[in-house]
XYZ file of C-alpha atoms in Angstrom:
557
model
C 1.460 -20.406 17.864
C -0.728 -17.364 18.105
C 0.184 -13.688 16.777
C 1.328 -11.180 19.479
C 0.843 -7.459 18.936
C 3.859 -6.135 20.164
C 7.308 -8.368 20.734
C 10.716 -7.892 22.657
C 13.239 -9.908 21.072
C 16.268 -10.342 23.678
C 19.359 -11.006 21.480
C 22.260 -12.748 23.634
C 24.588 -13.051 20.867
C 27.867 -11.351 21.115
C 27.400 -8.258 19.033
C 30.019 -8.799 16.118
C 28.703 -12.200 15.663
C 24.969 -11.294 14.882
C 24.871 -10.083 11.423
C 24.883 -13.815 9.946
C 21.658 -14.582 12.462
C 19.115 -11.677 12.143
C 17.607 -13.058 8.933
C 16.284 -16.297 10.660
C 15.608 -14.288 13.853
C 13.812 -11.691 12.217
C 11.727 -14.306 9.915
C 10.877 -16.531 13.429
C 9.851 -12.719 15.071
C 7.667 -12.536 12.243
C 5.992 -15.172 12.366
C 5.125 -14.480 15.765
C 4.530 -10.692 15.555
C 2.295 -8.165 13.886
C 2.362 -4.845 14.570
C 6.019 -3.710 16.759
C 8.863 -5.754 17.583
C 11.615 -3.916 20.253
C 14.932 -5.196 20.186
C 17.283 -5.485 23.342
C 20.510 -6.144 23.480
C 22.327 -8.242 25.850
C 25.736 -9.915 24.349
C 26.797 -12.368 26.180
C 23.068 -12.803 28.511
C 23.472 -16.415 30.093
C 19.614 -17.309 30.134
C 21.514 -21.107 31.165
C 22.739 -19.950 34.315
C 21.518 -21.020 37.641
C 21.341 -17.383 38.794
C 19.053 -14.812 37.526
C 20.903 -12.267 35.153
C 20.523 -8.882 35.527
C 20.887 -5.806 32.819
C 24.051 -3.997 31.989
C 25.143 -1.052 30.422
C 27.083 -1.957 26.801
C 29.589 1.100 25.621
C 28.737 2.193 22.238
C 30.986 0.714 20.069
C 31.762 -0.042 16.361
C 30.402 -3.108 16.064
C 27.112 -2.008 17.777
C 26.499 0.756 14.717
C 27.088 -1.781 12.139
C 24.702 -3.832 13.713
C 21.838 -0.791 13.951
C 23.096 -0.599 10.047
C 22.445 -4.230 9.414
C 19.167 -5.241 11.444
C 17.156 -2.422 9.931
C 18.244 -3.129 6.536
C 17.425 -6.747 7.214
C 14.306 -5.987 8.698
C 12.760 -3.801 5.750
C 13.751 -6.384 3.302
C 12.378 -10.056 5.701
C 9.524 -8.250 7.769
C 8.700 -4.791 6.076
C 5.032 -4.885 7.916
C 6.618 -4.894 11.377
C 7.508 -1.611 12.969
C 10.845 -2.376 14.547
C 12.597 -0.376 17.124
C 16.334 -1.434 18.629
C 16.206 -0.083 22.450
C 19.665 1.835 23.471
C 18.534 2.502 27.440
C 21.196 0.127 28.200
C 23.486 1.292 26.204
C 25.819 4.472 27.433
C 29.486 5.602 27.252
C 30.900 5.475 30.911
C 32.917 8.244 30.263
C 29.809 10.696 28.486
C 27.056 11.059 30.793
C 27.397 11.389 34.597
C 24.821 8.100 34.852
C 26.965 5.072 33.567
C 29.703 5.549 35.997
C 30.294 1.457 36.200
C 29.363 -0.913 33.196
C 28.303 -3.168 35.426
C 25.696 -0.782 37.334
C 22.106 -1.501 36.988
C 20.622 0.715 34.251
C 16.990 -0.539 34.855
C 16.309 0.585 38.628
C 12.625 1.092 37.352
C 11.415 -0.990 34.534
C 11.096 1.246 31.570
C 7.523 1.932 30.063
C 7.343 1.609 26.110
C 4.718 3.051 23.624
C 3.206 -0.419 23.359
C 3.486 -2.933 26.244
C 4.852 -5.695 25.133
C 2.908 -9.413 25.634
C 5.483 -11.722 24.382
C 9.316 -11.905 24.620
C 11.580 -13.982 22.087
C 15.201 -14.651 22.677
C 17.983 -16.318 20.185
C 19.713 -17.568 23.306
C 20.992 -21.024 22.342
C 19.222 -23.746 24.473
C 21.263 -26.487 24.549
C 19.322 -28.822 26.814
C 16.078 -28.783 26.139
C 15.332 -30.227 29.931
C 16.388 -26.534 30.833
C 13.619 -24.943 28.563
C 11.088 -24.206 31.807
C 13.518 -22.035 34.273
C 15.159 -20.412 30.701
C 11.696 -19.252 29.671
C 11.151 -18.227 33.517
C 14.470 -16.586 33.676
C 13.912 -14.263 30.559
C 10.524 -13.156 31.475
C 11.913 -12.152 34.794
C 14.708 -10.251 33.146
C 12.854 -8.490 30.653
C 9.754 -7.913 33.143
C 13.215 -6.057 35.005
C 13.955 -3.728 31.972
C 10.862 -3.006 30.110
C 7.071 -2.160 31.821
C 5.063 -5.337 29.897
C 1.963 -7.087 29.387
C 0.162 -8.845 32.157
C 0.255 -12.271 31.053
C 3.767 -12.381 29.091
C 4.794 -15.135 27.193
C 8.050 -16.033 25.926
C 9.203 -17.843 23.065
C 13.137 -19.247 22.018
C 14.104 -18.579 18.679
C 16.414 -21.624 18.715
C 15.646 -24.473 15.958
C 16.763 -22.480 12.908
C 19.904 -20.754 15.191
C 21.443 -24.282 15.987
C 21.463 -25.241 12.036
C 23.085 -22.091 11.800
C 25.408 -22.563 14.653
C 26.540 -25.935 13.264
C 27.641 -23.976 9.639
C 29.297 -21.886 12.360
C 31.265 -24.327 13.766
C 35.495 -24.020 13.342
C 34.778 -19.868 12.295
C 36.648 -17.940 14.417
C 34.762 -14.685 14.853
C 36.673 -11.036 14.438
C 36.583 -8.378 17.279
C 38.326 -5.956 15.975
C 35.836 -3.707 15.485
C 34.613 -3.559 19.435
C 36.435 0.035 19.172
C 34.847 2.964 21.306
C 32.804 5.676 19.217
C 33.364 8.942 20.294
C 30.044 10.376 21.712
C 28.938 13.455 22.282
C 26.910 15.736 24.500
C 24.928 17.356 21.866
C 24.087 16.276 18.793
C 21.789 17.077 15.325
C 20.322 16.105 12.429
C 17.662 17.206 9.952
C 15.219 15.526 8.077
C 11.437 15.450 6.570
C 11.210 12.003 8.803
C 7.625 11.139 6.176
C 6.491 7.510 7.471
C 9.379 6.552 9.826
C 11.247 3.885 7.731
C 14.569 1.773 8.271
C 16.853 4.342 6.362
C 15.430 7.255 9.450
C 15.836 4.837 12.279
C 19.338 3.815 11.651
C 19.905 7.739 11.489
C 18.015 8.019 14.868
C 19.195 5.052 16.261
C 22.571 6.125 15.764
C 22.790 9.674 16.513
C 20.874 8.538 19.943
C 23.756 6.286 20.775
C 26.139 9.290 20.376
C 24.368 11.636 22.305
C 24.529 11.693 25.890
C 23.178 14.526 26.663
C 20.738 16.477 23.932
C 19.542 15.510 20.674
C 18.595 18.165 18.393
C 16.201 17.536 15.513
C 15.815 20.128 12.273
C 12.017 18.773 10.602
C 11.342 20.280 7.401
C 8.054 22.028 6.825
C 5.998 23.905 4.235
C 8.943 25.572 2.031
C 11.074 22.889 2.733
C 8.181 20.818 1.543
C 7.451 22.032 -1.791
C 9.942 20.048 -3.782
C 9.836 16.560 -2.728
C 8.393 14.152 -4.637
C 4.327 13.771 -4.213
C 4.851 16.016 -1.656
C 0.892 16.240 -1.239
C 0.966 12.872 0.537
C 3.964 13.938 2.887
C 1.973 13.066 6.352
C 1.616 16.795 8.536
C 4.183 18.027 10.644
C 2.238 17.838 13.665
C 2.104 13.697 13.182
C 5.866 13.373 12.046
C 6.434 15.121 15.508
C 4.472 12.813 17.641
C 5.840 10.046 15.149
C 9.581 11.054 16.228
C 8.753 11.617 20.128
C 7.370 8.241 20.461
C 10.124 6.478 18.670
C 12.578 8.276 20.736
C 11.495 8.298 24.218
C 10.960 4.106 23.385
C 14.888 4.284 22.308
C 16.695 6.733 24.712
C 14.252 8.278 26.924
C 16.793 9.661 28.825
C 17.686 12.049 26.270
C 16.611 16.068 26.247
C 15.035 15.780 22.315
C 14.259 19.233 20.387
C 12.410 19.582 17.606
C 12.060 22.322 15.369
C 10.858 22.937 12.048
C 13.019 23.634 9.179
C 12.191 26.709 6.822
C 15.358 26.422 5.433
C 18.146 23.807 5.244
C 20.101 25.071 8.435
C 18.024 25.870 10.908
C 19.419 25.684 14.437
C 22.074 24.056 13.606
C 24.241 27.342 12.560
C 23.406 28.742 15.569
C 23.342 26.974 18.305
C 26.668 27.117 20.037
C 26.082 23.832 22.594
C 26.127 21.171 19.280
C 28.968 19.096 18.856
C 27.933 16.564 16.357
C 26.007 16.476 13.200
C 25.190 13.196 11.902
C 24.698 12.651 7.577
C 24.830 10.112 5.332
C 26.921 10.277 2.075
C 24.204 11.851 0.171
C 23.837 14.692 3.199
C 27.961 15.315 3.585
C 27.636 18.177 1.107
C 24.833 19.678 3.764
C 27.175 18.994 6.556
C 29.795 20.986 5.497
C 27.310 23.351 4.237
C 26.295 23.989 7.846
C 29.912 23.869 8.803
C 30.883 26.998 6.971
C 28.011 28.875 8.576
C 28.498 28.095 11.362
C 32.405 29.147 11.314
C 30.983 32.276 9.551
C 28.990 32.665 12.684
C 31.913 32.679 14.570
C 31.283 28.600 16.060
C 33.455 25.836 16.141
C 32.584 23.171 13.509
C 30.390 20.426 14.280
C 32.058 16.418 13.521
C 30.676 15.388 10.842
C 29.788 11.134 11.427
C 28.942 9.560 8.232
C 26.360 6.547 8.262
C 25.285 4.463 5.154
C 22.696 4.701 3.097
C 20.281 1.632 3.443
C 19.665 -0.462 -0.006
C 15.811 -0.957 -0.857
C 15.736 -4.376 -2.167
C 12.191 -3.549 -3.127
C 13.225 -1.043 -5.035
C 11.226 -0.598 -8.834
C 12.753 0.944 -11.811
C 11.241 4.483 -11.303
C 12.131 4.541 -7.833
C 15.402 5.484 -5.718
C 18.294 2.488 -4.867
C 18.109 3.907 -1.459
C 15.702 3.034 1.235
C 13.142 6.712 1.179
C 10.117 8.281 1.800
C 9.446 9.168 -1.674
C 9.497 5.552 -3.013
C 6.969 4.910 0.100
C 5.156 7.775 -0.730
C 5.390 6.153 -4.958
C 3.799 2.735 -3.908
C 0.843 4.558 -1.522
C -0.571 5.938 -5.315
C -3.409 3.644 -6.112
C -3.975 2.396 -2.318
C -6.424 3.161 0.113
C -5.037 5.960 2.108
C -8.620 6.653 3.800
C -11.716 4.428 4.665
C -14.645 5.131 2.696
C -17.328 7.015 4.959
C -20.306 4.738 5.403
C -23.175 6.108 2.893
C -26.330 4.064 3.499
C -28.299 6.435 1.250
C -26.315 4.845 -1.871
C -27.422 1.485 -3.025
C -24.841 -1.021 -3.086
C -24.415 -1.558 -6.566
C -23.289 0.308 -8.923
C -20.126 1.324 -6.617
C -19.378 5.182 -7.933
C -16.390 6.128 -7.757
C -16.061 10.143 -7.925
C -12.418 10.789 -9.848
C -11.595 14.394 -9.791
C -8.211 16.253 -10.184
C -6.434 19.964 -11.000
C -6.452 20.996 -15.265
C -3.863 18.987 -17.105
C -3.372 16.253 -13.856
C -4.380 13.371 -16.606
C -7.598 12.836 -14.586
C -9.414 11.595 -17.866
C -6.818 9.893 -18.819
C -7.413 7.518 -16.035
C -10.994 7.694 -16.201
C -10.435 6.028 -19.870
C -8.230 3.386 -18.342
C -10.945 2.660 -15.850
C -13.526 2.195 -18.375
C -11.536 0.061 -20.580
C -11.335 -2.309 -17.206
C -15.075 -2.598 -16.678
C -16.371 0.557 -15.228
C -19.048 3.332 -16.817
C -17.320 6.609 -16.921
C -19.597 9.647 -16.773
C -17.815 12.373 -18.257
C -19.700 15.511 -16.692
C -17.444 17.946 -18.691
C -19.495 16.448 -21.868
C -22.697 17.124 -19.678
C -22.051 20.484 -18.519
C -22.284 21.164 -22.009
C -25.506 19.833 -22.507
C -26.775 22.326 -19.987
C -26.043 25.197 -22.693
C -28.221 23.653 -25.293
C -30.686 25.617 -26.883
C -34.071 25.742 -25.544
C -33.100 23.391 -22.492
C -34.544 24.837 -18.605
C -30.134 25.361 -18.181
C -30.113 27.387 -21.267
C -33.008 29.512 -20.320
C -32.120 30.148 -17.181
C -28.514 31.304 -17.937
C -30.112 33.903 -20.637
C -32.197 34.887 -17.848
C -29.373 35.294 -15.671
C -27.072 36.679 -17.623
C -28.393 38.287 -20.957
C -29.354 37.739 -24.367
C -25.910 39.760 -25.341
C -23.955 36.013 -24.239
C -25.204 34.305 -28.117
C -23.719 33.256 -30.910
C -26.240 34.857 -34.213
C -27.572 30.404 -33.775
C -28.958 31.349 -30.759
C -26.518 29.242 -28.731
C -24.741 30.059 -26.128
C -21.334 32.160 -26.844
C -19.354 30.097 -23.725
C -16.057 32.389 -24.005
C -18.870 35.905 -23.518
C -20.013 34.401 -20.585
C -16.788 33.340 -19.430
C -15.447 36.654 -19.629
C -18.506 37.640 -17.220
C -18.004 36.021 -14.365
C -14.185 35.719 -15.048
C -12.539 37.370 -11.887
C -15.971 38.234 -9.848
C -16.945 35.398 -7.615
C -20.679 36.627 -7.063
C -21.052 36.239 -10.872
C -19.859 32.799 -10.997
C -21.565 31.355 -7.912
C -24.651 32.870 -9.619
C -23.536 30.577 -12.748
C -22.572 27.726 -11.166
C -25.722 27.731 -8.815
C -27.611 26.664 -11.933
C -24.917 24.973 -13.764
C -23.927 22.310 -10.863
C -27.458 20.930 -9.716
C -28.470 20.120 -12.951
C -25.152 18.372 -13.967
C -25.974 16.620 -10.668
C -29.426 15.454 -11.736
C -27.667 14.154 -15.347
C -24.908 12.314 -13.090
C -27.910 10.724 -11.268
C -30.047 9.733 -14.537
C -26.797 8.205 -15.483
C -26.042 6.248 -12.217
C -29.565 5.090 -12.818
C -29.542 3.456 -15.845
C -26.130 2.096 -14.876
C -27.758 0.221 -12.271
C -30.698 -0.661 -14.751
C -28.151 -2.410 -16.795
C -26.407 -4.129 -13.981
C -23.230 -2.645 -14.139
C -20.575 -3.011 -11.009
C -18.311 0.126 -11.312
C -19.418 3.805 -12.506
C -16.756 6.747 -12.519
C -17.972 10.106 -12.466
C -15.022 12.343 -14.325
C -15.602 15.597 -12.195
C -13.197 18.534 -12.446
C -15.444 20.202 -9.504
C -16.378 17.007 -8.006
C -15.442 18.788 -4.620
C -16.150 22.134 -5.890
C -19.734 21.510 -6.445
C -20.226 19.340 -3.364
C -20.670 15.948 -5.054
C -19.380 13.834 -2.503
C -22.668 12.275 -1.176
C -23.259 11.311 -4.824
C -19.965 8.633 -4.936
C -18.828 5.737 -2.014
C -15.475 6.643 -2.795
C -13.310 10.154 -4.158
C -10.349 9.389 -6.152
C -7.612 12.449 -7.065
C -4.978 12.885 -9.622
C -2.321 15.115 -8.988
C 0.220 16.181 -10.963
C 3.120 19.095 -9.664
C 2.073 22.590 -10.546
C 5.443 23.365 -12.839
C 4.126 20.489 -15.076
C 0.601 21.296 -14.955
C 1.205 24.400 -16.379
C 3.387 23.034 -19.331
C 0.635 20.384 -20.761
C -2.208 23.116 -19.911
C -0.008 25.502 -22.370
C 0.700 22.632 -24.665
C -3.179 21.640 -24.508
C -5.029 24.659 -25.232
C -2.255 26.961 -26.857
C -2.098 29.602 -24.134
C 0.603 31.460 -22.287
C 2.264 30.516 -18.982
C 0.364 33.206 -16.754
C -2.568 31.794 -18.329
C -1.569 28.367 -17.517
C -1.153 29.735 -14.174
C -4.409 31.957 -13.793
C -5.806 28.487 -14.111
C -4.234 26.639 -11.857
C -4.565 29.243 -9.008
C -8.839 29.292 -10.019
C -8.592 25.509 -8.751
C -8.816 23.508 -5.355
C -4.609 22.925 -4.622
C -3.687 19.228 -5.201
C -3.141 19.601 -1.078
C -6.463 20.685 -0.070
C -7.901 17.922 -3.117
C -6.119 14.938 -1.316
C -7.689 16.175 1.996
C -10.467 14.725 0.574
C -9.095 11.812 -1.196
C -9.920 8.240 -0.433
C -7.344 6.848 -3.196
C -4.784 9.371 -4.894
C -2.889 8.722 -8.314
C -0.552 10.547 -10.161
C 0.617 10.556 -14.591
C 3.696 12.088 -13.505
C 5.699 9.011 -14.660
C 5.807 7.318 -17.963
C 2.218 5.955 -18.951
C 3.090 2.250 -18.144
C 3.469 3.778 -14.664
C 0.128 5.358 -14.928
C -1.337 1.734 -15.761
C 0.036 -0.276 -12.991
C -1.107 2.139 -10.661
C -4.710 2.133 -12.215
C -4.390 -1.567 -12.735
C -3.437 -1.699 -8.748
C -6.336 0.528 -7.765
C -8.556 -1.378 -9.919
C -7.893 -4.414 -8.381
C -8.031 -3.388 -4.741
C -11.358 -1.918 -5.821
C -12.175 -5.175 -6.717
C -11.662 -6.745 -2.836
C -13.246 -3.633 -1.237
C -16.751 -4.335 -3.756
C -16.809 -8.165 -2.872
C -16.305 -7.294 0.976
C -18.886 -4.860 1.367
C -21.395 -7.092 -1.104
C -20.323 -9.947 1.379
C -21.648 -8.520 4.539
């Protein structure tokens, strides 16, 4: 069977029975499926029937948020590649919005339209006579081609030779339903967030608080300040894309809901002011938040919002150094060594050696790595060790910095007194340009020699250990830019350990530098020696090895 882009997976079962069946459902879908996989829901859907079965509203119930719960964990632990979404047009309390008068009204009059059309639907409706297998297949594509605006040339699939060695384990269980209790919905409801790569743990939140709004749903995204704490917060995507990330998944889930977004400066934002919400939804990790916001709010002279509590999601996946939970900064953890970025296509630079250019802020570990690289195979360049060959005596560097800058700069030797010039162009950014205009070509012409001889010798891998890789302008020298980053707080301590200084030193520093933000603008691969050093090494290891595959590829075509 051939791989779809984008799936709708009808399931028929009732909605208390399900749990048991995603795993094989999910692992069939993804077989099937690459990229997005919608979910419908239709307990109960009688694809068997001799007349064609139309949609239905479903009330939100109980049972219906444990399943949201359960499928998303499920599907981050069986089919982690697949970007799932469970669809909630059909779903509506008849006594919340003025729309779902009758359960039994139609909720499709116009099919809806989804972020990616669909081209194949898959059902786990339980064909029990395969002679039947023609008008069921016709059936479903007729009912989904009802509800959802799809491909052209829609196929369908039924998920049912793993579901009927299920069903036969099944067999004699008498199923529970005491959980189909109503959930109390409400007009307008909130939540806040930093919503970083939409994962399982955010789309149960979504999911959910969409199911118990049926009017408004108000979303709090936090931005810059809010920002500055997280974990690798460099690689946090922008809050432009987290928007139009958050818009698309919801209008695919409940387009008929009013959604606000706003960014979050601090952890409140309109939700201690806006006198309309009725509902905030947390998880047990958030509570403390909610009633945070509650008091404010009260202070404010508004009613409190309910506070509904959903579960955290377990990451199976989860590695010692990372969080239990299902979150963005564990995602954000296993990015370090990938390719975020395509290299840019450079057919100036031969093929072989591949240069890597590895640069990062003082004290990020950045030659740290670049040793770990070298004792893999690769020929680190250390221009720190060549910028000091430019001071030599007698060298055309040396001779042009007297020139430059004066013969009162040396040592009685004759060399150069590096801290008397420093303190020259320390602070006045026409002196330095004026000292790095000579200092940075001829590194650059060093870097080349190097590169040279590298190839001469046949060697696969160089790394060029540049603290102003970007600085200088380097770029067009390397097919790839790799960046270390470290948080600032910590910089500072191992730049005061390191050379002995004070904290505003530390911090002068620091502030002279490219941010670790503006560096990863740049970056094709980012790591980070936050973590213990074994850390450091599988992420170098990882890199090194994914380095590997992109080398072959490109020597392949």
């Amino acid at each position: 069977m051939s791989m779809f882009s984008t799936g709708i997976l009808v399931l028929t079962t009732p909605l208390h029975a399900l749990p048991p069946r995603l795993a094989p459902v999910l692992s069939s879908a993804a077989q099937l499926v690459d990229r997005t996989l919608y979910v419908h829901l239709h307990p109960g859907l009688n694809l068997g029937s001799t007349s064609q079965p139309r949609p239905v509203y479903i009330p939100p119930v109980l049972d219906l948020s444990n399943l949201i719960t359960c499928l998303y964990s499920k599907a981050t632990d069986i089919c982690g590649h697949l970007d799932v979404r469970i669809l909630l047009s059909n779903v509506c309390s008849h006594t919340g919005a003025s729309s779902c008068t009758s359960l039994s009204s139609d909720p499709f009059l116009t099919p809806q339209s989804l972020s990616h059309s669909p081209d194949v639907v898959l059902t786990d409706f339980l064909l029990l006579d395969p002679s039947q297998s023609v008008q069921v297949t016709q059936r479903l594509e007729k009912y989904t081609g009802q509800c959802y605006v799809c491909g052209p040339a829609l196929h369908s699939v039924l998920l049912h030779s793993q579901l009927q060695k299920l069903q036969k384990n099944e067999n004699g269980v008498t199923q529970c339903e005491e959980s189909a209790k109503p959930l109390q919905t409400y007009n307008d409801v909130v939540v806040g967030g930093t919503f970083d790569r939409l994962h399982g743990a955010h789309k149960t939140l979504l999911n959910i608080s969409c199911m118990l709004a049926n009017r408004r749903f108000s979303i709090g995204v936090c931005d810059q300040a809010m920002l500055k704490k997280k974990v690798l917060s460099e690689l946090i995507q922008p809050y432009s894309l987290r928007v139009q990330k958050l818009q698309e998944f919801l209008h695919d889930v409940k387009p008929s809901l009013q959604i606000e977004i706003t960014p979050l400066e601090d952890p409140f934002g309109p939700s201690t002011t806006d006198p309309l919400l009725e509902c905030i939804v947390v998880s047990e990790e958030t509570r403390r938040g909610g009633n945070a916001v509650n008091q404010k709010r009260i202070e404010n002279g508004l009613s409190a919002l309910e506070l509904h509590e959903i579960q955290l999601l377990k990451d199976v996946h989860h590695t010692e150094t990372e969080e239990e939970k299902i979150s963005s900064s564990s995602l954000r953890s296993r990015l370090l060594g990938t390719l975020l970025v395509p290299p840019e296509k450079k057919p100036d630079l031969p093929l072989r050696p591949y240069i890597i250019g590895l640069t990062g802020g003082s004290g990020s570990g950045k030659t740290s790595i670049a040793r770990r690289l070298e004792a893999l195979g690769a020929t680190r360049i250390d221009c720190d060790q060549l910028g000091h060959k430019i001071y030599e005596v007698d060298t055309p560097g040396y001779h042009k910095v007297l020139e430059e800058f004066g013969q009162d700069i040396l040592n009685e030797d004759k060399s150069i007194n590096r801290r008397a010039l420093g303190r020259k162009v320390f602070g006045n950014q026409e002196r330095l340009k004026a000292l790095t205009d000579i200092v940075w070509p001829a590194i650059a012409l060093l870097v080349k020699d190097m590169v040279s001889q590298a190839r001469a010798e046949g060697k696969g891998v160089c790394v060029i250990d540049a603290a102003v890789l970007l600085e200088a302008g380097w770029t067009d020298m390397v097919h790839e830019v790799w960046v270390t980053i470290i948080p600032g707080e910590e910089a500072v301590q191992r730049i005061m350990r390191r050379d002995k200084i004070s904290t505003q030193e530390a911090e002068r520093r620091l502030q002279s530098q490219w941010s670790n933000t503006k560096q990863v603008e740049h970056a094709n691969v980012v790591l980070s020696t936050l973590w213990e050093p074994e850390f450091t090494q599988k992420q170098v290891l990882k890199a090194w090895n994914l380095l590997q595959e992109r080398v072959q590829q490109r020597e392949n075509q």
